[in-house]
Short mmCIF file of C-alpha atoms in Angstrom, two decimals:
data_model
loop_
_atom_site.label_atom_id
_atom_site.label_comp_id
_atom_site.label_asym_id
_atom_site.label_seq_id
_atom_site.Cartn_x
_atom_site.Cartn_y
_atom_site.Cartn_z
CA MET A 66 -17.47 40.05 32.11
CA THR A 67 -14.15 41.27 30.76
CA ILE A 68 -12.24 39.15 33.26
CA GLU A 69 -14.14 36.00 32.22
CA ASN A 70 -13.58 36.66 28.53
CA THR A 71 -9.85 37.06 29.07
CA SER A 72 -9.52 33.68 30.83
CA GLU A 73 -11.58 31.94 28.14
CA THR A 74 -9.38 33.42 25.42
CA LYS A 75 -6.22 32.10 27.11
CA ASN A 76 -7.67 28.57 27.32
CA CYS A 77 -8.76 28.73 23.70
CA GLY A 78 -5.17 29.39 22.58
CA ARG A 79 -3.90 26.18 24.17
CA LYS A 80 -6.71 24.13 22.68
CA LYS A 81 -6.06 25.68 19.28
CA GLY A 82 -2.44 24.51 19.33
CA VAL A 83 -3.42 20.99 20.33
CA MET A 84 -6.07 20.81 17.62
CA LEU A 85 -3.61 22.11 15.02
CA ALA A 86 -1.09 19.43 16.01
CA TYR A 87 -3.81 16.75 15.88
CA GLY A 88 -4.96 17.89 12.43
CA SER A 89 -1.40 17.92 11.11
CA LEU A 90 -0.84 14.42 12.45
CA GLN A 91 -4.04 13.15 10.83
CA LEU A 92 -3.09 14.73 7.49
CA GLY A 93 0.40 13.22 7.68
CA THR A 94 -0.90 9.73 8.35
CA SER A 95 -3.40 10.03 5.50
CA ILE A 96 -0.62 10.99 3.10
CA ILE A 97 1.53 8.07 4.25
CA SER A 98 -1.42 5.70 3.78
CA ALA A 99 -2.02 6.99 0.25
CA ILE A 100 1.64 6.51 -0.66
CA SER A 101 1.60 2.98 0.75
CA LEU A 102 -1.49 2.06 -1.25
CA ALA A 103 0.09 3.42 -4.43
CA ALA A 104 3.22 1.34 -3.79
CA LEU A 105 1.08 -1.78 -3.31
CA ALA A 106 -0.78 -1.13 -6.55
CA LEU A 107 2.49 -0.79 -8.46
CA SER A 108 3.85 -4.00 -6.96
CA PHE A 109 0.76 -5.89 -8.18
CA CYS A 110 1.62 -4.85 -11.74
CA SER A 111 4.95 -6.65 -11.57
CA VAL A 112 3.32 -9.74 -10.05
CA LYS A 113 0.80 -9.75 -12.91
CA ASN A 114 3.56 -9.59 -15.52
CA GLU A 115 5.53 -12.37 -13.84
CA SER A 116 2.43 -14.54 -13.66
CA LYS A 117 1.71 -13.97 -17.35
CA LEU A 118 5.24 -15.04 -18.30
CA PHE A 119 5.00 -18.13 -16.08
CA ILE A 120 1.71 -19.20 -17.67
CA GLU A 121 3.20 -18.74 -21.15
CA CYS A 122 6.17 -20.87 -20.14
CA VAL A 123 3.94 -23.67 -18.81
CA GLU A 124 1.80 -23.66 -21.95
CA GLU A 125 4.87 -23.82 -24.19
CA VAL A 126 6.40 -26.74 -22.26
CA ARG A 127 3.06 -28.57 -22.21
CA GLY A 128 2.90 -28.09 -25.97
CA ASN A 129 6.14 -30.06 -26.21
CA GLY A 130 4.43 -33.13 -24.72
CA LYS A 131 5.26 -32.89 -21.01
CA SER A 132 2.69 -33.17 -18.22
CA ALA A 133 1.46 -30.15 -16.30
CA SER A 134 3.52 -31.00 -13.21
CA GLN A 135 6.67 -31.44 -15.30
CA ALA A 136 6.01 -28.13 -17.05
CA VAL A 137 5.58 -26.28 -13.74
CA TYR A 138 8.73 -27.89 -12.39
CA PHE A 139 10.67 -26.85 -15.50
CA CYS A 140 9.36 -23.26 -15.41
CA ASN A 141 10.31 -22.97 -11.72
CA GLY A 142 13.91 -23.71 -12.63
CA GLY A 143 14.00 -27.49 -12.53
CA ARG A 144 15.54 -29.63 -15.26
#
């Protein structure tokens, strides 16, 4: 029995290293995914602010008597 236990222990050491590497890889990819999602969330904040400013611009130009298409054209940089 002692000979069998010794061979099983040697095999367990190799598997332990592989499992440790796999776990580290999984943890690393989870961290990268979390960082990517946070970056996406922050980028949506700037898009929201830009959209709000654009809508305010269109409403102001429409208040001056122009049509909606003319107001959008003006707010996009047209003359």
